[in-house]
Coordinates of C-alpha atoms (C1' of nucleotides) in Angstrom, one line a residue:
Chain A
X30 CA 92.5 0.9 -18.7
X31 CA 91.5 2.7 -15.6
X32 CA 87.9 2.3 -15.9
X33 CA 87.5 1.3 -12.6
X34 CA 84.3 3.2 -11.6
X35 CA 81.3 3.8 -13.5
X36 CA 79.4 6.2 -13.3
X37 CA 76.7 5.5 -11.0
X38 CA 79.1 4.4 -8.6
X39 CA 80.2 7.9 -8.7
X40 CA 76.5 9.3 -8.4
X41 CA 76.1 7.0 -6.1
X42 CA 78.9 7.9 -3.7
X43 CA 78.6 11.6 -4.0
X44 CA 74.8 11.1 -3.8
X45 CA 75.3 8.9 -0.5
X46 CA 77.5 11.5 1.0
X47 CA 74.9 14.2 0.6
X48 CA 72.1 11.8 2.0
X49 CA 74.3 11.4 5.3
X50 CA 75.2 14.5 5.1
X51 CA 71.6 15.7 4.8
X52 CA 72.6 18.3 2.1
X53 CA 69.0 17.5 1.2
X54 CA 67.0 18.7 4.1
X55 CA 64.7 15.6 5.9
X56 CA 62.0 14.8 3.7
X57 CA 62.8 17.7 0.9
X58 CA 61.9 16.7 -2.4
X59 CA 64.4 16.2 -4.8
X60 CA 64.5 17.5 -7.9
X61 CA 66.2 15.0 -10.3
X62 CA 66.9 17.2 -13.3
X63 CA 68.6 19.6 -11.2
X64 CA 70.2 17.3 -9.5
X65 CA 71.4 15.2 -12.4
X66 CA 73.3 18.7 -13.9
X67 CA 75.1 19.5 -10.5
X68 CA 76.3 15.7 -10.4
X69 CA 76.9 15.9 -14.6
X70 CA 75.1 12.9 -15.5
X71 CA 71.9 12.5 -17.0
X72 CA 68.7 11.3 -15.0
X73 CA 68.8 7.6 -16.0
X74 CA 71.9 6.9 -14.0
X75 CA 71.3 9.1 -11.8
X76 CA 67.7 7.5 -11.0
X77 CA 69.6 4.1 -10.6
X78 CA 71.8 5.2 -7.9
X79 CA 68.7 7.5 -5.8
X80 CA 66.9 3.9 -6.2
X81 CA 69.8 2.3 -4.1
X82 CA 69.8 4.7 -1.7
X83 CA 66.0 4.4 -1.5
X84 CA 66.5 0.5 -0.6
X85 CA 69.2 1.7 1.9
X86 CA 66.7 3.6 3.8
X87 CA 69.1 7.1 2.9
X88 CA 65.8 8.2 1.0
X89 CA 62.2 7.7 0.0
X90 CA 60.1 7.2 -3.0
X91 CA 56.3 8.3 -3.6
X92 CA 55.1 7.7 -7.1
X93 CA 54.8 10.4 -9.1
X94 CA 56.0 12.4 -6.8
X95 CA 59.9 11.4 -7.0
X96 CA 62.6 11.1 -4.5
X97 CA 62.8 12.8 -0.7
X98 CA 65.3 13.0 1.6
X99 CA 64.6 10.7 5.0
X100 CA 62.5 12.2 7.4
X101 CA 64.7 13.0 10.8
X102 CA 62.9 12.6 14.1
X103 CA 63.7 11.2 17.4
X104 CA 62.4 7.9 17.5
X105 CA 64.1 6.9 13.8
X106 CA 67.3 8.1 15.1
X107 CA 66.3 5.9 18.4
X108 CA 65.3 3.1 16.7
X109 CA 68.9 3.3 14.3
X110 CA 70.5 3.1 17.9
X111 CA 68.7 0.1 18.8
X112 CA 69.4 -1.5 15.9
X113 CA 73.1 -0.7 16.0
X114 CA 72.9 -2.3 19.8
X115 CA 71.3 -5.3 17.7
X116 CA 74.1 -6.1 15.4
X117 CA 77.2 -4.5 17.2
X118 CA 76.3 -7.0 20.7
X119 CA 76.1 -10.1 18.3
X120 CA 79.2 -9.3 16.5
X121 CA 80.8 -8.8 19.7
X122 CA 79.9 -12.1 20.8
X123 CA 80.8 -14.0 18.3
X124 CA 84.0 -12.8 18.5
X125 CA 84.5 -13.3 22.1
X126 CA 84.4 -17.2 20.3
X127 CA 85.8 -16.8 17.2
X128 CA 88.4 -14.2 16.4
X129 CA 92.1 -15.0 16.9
X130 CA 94.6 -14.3 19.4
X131 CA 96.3 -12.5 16.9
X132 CA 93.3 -10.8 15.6
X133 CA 92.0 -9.4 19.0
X134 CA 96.0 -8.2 19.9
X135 CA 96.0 -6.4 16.3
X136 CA 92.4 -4.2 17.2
X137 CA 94.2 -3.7 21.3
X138 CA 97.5 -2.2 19.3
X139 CA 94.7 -0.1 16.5
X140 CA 93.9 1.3 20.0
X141 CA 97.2 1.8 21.2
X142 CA 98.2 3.3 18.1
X143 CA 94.8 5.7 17.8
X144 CA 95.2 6.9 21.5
X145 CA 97.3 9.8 20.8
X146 CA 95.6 11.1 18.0
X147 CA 92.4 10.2 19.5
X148 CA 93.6 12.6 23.0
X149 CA 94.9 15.3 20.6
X150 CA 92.0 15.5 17.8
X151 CA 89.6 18.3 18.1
X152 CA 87.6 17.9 15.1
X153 CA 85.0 16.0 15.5
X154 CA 84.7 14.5 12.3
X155 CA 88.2 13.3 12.6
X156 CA 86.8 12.1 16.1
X157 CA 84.1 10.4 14.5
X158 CA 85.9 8.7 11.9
X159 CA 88.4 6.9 14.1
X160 CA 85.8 5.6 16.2
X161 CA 83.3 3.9 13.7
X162 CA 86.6 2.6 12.0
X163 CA 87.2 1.1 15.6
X164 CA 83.4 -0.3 15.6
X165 CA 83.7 -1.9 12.2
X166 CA 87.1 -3.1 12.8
X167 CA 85.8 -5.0 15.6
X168 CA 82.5 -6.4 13.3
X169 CA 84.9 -7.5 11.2
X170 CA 86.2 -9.8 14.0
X171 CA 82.9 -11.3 14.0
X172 CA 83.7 -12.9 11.1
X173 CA 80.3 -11.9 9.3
X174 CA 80.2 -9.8 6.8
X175 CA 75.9 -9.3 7.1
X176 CA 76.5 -7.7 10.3
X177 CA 79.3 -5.4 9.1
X178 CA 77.2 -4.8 5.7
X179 CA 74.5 -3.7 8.4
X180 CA 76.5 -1.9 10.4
X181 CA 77.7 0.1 7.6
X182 CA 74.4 1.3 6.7
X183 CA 73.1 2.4 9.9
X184 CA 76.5 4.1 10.5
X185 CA 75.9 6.3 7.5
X186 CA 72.3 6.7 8.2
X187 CA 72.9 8.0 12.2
X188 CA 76.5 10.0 11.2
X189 CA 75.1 13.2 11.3
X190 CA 73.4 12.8 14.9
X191 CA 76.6 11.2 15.7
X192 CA 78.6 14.3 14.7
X193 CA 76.4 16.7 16.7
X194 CA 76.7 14.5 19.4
X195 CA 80.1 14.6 19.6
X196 CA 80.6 18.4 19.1
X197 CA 78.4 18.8 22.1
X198 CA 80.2 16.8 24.5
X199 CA 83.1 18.5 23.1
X200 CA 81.9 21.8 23.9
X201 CA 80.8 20.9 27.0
X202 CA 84.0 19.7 28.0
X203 CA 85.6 23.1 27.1
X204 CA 86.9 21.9 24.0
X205 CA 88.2 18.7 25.1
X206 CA 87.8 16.2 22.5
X207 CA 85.8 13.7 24.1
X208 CA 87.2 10.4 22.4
X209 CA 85.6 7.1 24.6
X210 CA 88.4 5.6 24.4
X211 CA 88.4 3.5 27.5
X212 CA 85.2 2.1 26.5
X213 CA 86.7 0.8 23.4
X214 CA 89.7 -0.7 25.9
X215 CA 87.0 -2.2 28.0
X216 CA 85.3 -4.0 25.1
X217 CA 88.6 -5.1 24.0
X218 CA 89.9 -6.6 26.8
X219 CA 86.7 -8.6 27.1
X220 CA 86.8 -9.8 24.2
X221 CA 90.4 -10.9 24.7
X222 CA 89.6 -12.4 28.1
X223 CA 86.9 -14.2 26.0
X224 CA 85.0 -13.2 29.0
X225 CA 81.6 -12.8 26.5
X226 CA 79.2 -11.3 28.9
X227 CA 81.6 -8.7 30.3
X228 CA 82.3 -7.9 26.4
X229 CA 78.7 -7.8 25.1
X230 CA 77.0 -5.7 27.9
X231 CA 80.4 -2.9 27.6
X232 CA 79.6 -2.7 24.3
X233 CA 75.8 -2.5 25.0
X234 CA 76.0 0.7 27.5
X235 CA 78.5 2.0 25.2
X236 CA 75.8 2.7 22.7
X237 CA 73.2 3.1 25.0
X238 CA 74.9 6.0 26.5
X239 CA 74.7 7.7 22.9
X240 CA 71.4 6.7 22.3
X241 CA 70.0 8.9 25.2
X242 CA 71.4 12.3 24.1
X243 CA 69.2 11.8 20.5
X244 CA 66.2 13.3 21.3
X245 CA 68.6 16.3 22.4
X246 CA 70.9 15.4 19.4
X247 CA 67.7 15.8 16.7
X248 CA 66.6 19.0 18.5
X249 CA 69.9 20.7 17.6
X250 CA 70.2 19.3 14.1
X251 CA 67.0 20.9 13.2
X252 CA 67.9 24.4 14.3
X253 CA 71.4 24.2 12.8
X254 CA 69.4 22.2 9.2
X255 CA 67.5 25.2 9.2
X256 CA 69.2 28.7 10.3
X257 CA 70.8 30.5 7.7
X258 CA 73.9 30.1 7.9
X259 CA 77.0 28.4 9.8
Chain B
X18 CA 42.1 6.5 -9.9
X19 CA 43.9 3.3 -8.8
X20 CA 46.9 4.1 -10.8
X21 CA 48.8 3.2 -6.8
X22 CA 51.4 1.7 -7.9
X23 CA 53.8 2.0 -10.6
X24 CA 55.4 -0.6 -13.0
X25 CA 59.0 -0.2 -11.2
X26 CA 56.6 -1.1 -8.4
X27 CA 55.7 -4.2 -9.9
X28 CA 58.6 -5.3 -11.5
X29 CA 60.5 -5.2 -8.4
X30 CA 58.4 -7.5 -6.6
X31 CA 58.3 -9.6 -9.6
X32 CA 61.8 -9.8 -9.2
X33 CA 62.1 -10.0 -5.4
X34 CA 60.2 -13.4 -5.2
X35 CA 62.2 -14.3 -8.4
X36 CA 65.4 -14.0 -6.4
X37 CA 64.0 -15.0 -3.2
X38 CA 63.1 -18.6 -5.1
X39 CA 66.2 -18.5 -7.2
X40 CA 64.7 -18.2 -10.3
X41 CA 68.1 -17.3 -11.0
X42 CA 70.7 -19.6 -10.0
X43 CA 73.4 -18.4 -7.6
X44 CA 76.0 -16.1 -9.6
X45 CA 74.0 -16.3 -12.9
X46 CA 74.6 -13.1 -14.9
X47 CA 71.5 -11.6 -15.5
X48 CA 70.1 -10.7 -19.2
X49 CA 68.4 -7.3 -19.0
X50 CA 66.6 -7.3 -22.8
X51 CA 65.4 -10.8 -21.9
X52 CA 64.1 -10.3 -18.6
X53 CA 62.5 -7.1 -19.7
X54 CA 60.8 -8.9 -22.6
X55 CA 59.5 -11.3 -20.0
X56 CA 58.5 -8.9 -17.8
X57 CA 56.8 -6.3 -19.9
X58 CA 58.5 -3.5 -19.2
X59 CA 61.8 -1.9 -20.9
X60 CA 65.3 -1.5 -19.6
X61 CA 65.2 1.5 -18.1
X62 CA 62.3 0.5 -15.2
X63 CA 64.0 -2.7 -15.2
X64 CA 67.3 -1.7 -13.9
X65 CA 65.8 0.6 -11.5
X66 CA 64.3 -2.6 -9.6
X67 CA 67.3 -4.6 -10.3
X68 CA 69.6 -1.7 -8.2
X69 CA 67.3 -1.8 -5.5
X70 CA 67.8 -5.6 -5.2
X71 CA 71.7 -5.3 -5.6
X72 CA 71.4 -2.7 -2.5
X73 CA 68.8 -5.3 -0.3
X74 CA 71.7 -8.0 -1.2
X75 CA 69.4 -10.2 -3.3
X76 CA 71.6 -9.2 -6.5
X77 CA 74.4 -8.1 -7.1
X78 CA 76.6 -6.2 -10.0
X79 CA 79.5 -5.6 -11.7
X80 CA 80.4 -2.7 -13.7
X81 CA 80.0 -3.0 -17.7
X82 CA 79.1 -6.9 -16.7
X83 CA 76.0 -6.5 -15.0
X84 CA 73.6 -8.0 -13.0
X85 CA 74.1 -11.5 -11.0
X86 CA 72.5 -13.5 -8.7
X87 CA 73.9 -13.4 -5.0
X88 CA 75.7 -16.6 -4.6
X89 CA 74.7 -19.5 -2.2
X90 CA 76.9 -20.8 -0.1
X91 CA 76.6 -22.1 3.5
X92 CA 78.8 -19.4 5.2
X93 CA 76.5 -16.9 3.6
X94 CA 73.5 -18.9 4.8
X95 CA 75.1 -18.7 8.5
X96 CA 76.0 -15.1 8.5
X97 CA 72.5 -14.3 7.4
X98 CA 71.3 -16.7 10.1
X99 CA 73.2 -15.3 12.5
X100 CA 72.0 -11.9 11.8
X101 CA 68.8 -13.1 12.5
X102 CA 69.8 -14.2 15.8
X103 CA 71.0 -10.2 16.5
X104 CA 68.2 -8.7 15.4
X105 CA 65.4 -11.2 16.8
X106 CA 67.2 -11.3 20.2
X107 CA 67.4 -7.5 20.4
X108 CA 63.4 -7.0 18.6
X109 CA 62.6 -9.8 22.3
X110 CA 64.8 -8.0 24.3
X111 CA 63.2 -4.8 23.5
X112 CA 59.7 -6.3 23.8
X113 CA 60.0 -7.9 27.0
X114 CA 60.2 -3.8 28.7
X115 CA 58.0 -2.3 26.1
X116 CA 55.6 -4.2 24.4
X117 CA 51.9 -3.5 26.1
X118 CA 49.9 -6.7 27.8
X119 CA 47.0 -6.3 25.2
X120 CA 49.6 -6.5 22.4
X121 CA 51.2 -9.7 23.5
X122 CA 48.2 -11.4 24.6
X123 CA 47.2 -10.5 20.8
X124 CA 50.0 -12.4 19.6
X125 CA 49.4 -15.5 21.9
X126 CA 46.1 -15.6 20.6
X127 CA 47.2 -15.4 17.1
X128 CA 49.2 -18.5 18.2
X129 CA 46.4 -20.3 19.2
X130 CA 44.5 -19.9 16.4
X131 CA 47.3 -20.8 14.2
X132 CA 47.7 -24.0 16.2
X133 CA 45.0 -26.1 14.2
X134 CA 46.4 -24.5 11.0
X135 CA 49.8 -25.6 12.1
X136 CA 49.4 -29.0 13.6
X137 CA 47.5 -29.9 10.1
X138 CA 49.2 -28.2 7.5
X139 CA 51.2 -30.1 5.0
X140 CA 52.4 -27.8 2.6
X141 CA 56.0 -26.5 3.8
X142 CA 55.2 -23.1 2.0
X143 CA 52.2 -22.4 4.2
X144 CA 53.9 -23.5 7.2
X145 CA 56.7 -21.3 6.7
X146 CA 54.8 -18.5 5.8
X147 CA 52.9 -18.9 9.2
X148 CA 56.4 -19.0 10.7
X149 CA 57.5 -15.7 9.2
X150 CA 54.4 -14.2 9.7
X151 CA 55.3 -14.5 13.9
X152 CA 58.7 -13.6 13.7
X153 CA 57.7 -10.6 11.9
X154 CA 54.4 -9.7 14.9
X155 CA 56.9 -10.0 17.3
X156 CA 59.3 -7.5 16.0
X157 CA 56.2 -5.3 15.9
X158 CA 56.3 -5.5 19.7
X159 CA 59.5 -4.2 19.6
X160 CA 58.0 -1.1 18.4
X161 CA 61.5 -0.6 16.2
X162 CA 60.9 -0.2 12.5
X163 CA 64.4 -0.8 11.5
X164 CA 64.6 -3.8 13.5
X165 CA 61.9 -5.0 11.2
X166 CA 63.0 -3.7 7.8
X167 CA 65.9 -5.4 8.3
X168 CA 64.5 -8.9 9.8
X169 CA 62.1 -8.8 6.4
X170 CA 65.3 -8.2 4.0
X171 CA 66.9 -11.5 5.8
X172 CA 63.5 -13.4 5.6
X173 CA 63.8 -12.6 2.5
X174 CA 67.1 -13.8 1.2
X175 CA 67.2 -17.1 3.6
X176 CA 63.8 -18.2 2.8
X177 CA 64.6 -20.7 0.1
X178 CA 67.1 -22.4 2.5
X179 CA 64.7 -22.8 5.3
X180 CA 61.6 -23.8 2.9
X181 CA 64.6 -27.1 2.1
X182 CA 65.0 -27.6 5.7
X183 CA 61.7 -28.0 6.3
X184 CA 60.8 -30.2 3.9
X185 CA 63.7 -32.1 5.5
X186 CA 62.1 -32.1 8.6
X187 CA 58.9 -33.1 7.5
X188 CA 60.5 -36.0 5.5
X189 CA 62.6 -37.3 8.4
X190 CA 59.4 -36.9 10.1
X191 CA 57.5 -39.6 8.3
X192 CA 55.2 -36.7 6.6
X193 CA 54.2 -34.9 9.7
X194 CA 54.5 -31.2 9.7
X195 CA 57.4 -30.1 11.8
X196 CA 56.0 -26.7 12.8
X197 CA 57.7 -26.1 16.0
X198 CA 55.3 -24.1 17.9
X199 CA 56.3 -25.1 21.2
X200 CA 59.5 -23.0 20.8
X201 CA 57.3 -20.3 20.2
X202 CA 55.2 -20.1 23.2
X203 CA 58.3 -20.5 25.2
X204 CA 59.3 -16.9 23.6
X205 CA 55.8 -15.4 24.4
X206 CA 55.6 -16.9 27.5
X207 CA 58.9 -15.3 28.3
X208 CA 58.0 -11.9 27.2
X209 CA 54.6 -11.8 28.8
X210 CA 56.2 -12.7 32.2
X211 CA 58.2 -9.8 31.2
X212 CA 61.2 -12.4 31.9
X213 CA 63.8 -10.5 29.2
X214 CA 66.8 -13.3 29.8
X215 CA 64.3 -16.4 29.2
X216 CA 62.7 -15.4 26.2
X217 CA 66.2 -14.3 24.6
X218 CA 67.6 -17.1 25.6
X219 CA 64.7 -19.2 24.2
X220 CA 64.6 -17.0 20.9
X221 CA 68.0 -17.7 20.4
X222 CA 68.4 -21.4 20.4
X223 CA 65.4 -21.3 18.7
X224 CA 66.8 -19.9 15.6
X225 CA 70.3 -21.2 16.1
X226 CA 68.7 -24.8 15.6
X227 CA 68.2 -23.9 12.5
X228 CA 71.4 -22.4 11.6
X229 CA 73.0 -25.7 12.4
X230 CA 71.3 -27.4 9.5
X231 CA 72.9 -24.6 7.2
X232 CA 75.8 -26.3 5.5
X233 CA 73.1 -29.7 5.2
X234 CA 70.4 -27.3 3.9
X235 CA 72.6 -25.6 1.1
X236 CA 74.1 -28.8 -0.4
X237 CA 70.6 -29.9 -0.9
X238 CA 69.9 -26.6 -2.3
X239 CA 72.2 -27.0 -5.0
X240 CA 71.5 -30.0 -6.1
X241 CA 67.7 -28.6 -6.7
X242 CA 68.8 -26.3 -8.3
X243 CA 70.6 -27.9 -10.8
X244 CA 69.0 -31.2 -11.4
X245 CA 66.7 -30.9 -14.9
X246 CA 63.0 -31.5 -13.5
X247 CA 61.5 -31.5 -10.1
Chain C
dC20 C1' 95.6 -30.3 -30.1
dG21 C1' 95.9 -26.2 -27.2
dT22 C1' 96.6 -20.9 -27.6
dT23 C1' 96.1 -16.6 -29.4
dT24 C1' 94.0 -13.1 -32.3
dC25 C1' 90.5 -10.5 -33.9
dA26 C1' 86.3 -9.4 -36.0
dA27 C1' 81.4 -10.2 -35.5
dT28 C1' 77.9 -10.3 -32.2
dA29 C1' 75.7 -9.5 -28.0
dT30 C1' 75.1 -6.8 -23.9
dT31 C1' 75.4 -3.0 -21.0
dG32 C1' 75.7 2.4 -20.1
dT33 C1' 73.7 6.6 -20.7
dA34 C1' 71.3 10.5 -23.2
dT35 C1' 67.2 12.0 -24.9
dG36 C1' 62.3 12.6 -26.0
dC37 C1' 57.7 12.6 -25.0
dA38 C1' 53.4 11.1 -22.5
dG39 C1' 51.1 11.6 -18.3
dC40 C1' 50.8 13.1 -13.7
dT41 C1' 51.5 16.7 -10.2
dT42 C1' 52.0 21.3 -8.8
dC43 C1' 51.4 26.2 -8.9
dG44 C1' 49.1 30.3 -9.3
dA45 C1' 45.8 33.5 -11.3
dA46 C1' 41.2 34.1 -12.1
dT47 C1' 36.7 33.1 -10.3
dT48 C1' 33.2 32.3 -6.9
dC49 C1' 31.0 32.5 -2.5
Chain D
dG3 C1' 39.2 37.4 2.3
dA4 C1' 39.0 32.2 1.9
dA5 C1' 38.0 28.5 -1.0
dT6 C1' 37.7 26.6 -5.6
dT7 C1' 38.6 25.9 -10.4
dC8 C1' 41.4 25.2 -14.1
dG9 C1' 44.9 25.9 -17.4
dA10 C1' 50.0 26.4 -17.8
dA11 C1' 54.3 24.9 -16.4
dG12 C1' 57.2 21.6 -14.3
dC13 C1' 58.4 17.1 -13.2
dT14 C1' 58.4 12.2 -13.2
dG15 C1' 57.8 7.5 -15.8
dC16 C1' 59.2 5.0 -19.3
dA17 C1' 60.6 3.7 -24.1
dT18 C1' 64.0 4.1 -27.4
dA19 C1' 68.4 4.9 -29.6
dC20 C1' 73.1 4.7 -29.9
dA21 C1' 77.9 4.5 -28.0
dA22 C1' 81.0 1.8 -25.3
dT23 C1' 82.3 -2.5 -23.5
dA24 C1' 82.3 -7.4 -23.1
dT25 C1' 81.7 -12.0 -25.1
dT26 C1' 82.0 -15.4 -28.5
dG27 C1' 83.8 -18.3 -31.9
dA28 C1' 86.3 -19.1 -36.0
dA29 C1' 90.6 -18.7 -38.1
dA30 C1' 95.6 -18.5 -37.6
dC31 C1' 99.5 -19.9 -35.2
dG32 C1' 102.6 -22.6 -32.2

DNA sequence: CGTTTCAATATTGTATGCAGCTTCGAATTC
DNA sequence: GAATTCGAAGCTGCATACAATATTGAAACG
């Protein structure tokens, strides 16, 4: 009765966490027989769900020549930014004009509710988490689900920068979890102000900030993709 | 030697511009053996092509079901407009500071030459393919690659809607070619002055013209779609 | 009549096999 | 030694087969 999930789905999900997670290393080959014994499935499926993840800009394809991981340089991760900027501004201002009172109060009280854990967290994939469910929470205000589908994507596509990111402000702060959290309150009250500008261009530097540190970001993720161990 | 591309390759596009033109009508489930036959190819490539369109949005699925065609309906016409509007506004933005003055007097050129073309053309298909074809230099000058994968997966999936409108326009307009070239100049004009707000501005109400014939646009649509002939 | 049941039929899900292309490395040449 | 050739091994591309699931429609029931 519980035949919920097939199994591509399944592939698909492990496969997409691996991707993000860049268990394959940027542009490694993958190797789908292998692959398809470690994920217990045979090739076909398998195949179907790398092909998604190929459409979702997680991999590549070369005929004949299979399935690699995404390549990882600065300017992709830039240009994810940018992109991000793109679709999280335009959801922002549409719902600076469409969301409801009641809407906007619920995403202030998320915040309210996430501020103590957000003060207290030190892991940084906890960290991360509870802010891109604050960023999608907030597309979903928009009222259009393209943007969030979008947003989604890039999300998973830029975690992993994201995560390093994040680790180094922490360490740089000593150890303090560096949660943005007034930021998010900034956006917030724009949006509940329905002041749009004010909204849109916090939300703009908000990301912009980020986007500076990837060229610094990438850098690190290479030495850590590729020394032995930790 | 020239064995470049493969028959996934091919059957995807194949399929792409079938769902693009809604070959298959919004929601209809999809028949795998059929299409195949039709197609030349068997199952297995088949369904590689058809998961790449489920992830690009043109399809979608349901487990032990299938394959279906997205649905149509105007609030999915206006969120994909809308994301348009995001990702144009941001490919300008970014333009405006970074695009070089050879590369933007490039495309004012191309819109010269393409005036002739434009003022005479008829055919609503060639017009609108000169349209895209603009939209998609100038998010080359934003020098942002996802900016522009994603503006050709919207093209993509709105184009059937916007081929309607402008055989709407063109009707309305006594058989004159609606090709609004003006608007685009205005954007050019905007970025080569490097003046970022105007050229947003104008890029914006540009496109959201169009969005406002949406809900128009779609009921025509359907009843394309499912009248016998014509 | 409208509903329900259930077996026949159709369709999808996945494993497997093999042809053809790519890769790798040892032997050969310069 | 470095470059090249070429055959063996490995991998991908695709067709096919069959199991699992969904759909259909006719018969039975209310």
């Amino acid at each position: 009765m519980a035949k919920r999930e097939s199994n591509v789905d399944r592939v698909y999900e492990a496969l997409r966490r691996m991707a993000a997670d860049f268990a394959f290393k940027p542009d490694q080959r993958i190797n789908e027989s292998a692959l398809s014994e470690v994920l217990g499935a045979s090739r076909t499926p398998l195949r179907e769900a790398l092909n998604r993840l190929v459409a979702e800009g997680f991999l590549t394809f070369q005929n004949n020549r299979g399935f690699f991981c995404r390549p990882l340089t600065p300017s992709y991760i830039m240009d994810l930014y940018e992109a991000r900027v793109a679709v999280e501004c335009e959801a922002t201002r549409l719902a600076c004009t469409r969301a409801s009172d009641e809407d906007i109060a619920a995403l202030a009280d998320y915040l309210n509710r996430m501020e103590p854990e957000y003060e207290s967290a030190t892991d940084p994939e906890e960290l991360l988490s509870m802010d891109e469910s604050f960023h999608a929470r907030l597309a979903q205000l928009s009222g259009n689900s393209e943007l969030q589908r979008i947003l989604n994507n890039l999300n998973g596509r830029i975690r992993y920068i994201r995560l390093i990111d994040l680790k180094r402000l922490r360490d740089r702060a000593g150890g303090k979890a560096p949660g943005d959290i007034s930021a998010h309150r900034q956006i917030v009250e724009g949006i509940a102000t329905r002041n749009t500008e004010a909204a849109v261009s916090a939300m703009r530097s908000h990301i912009e900030k980020r986007r500076e540190e990837a060229t610094e970001a990438v850098r690190i993720a290479f030495s850590q993709l590729y020394v032995p161990d930790e």
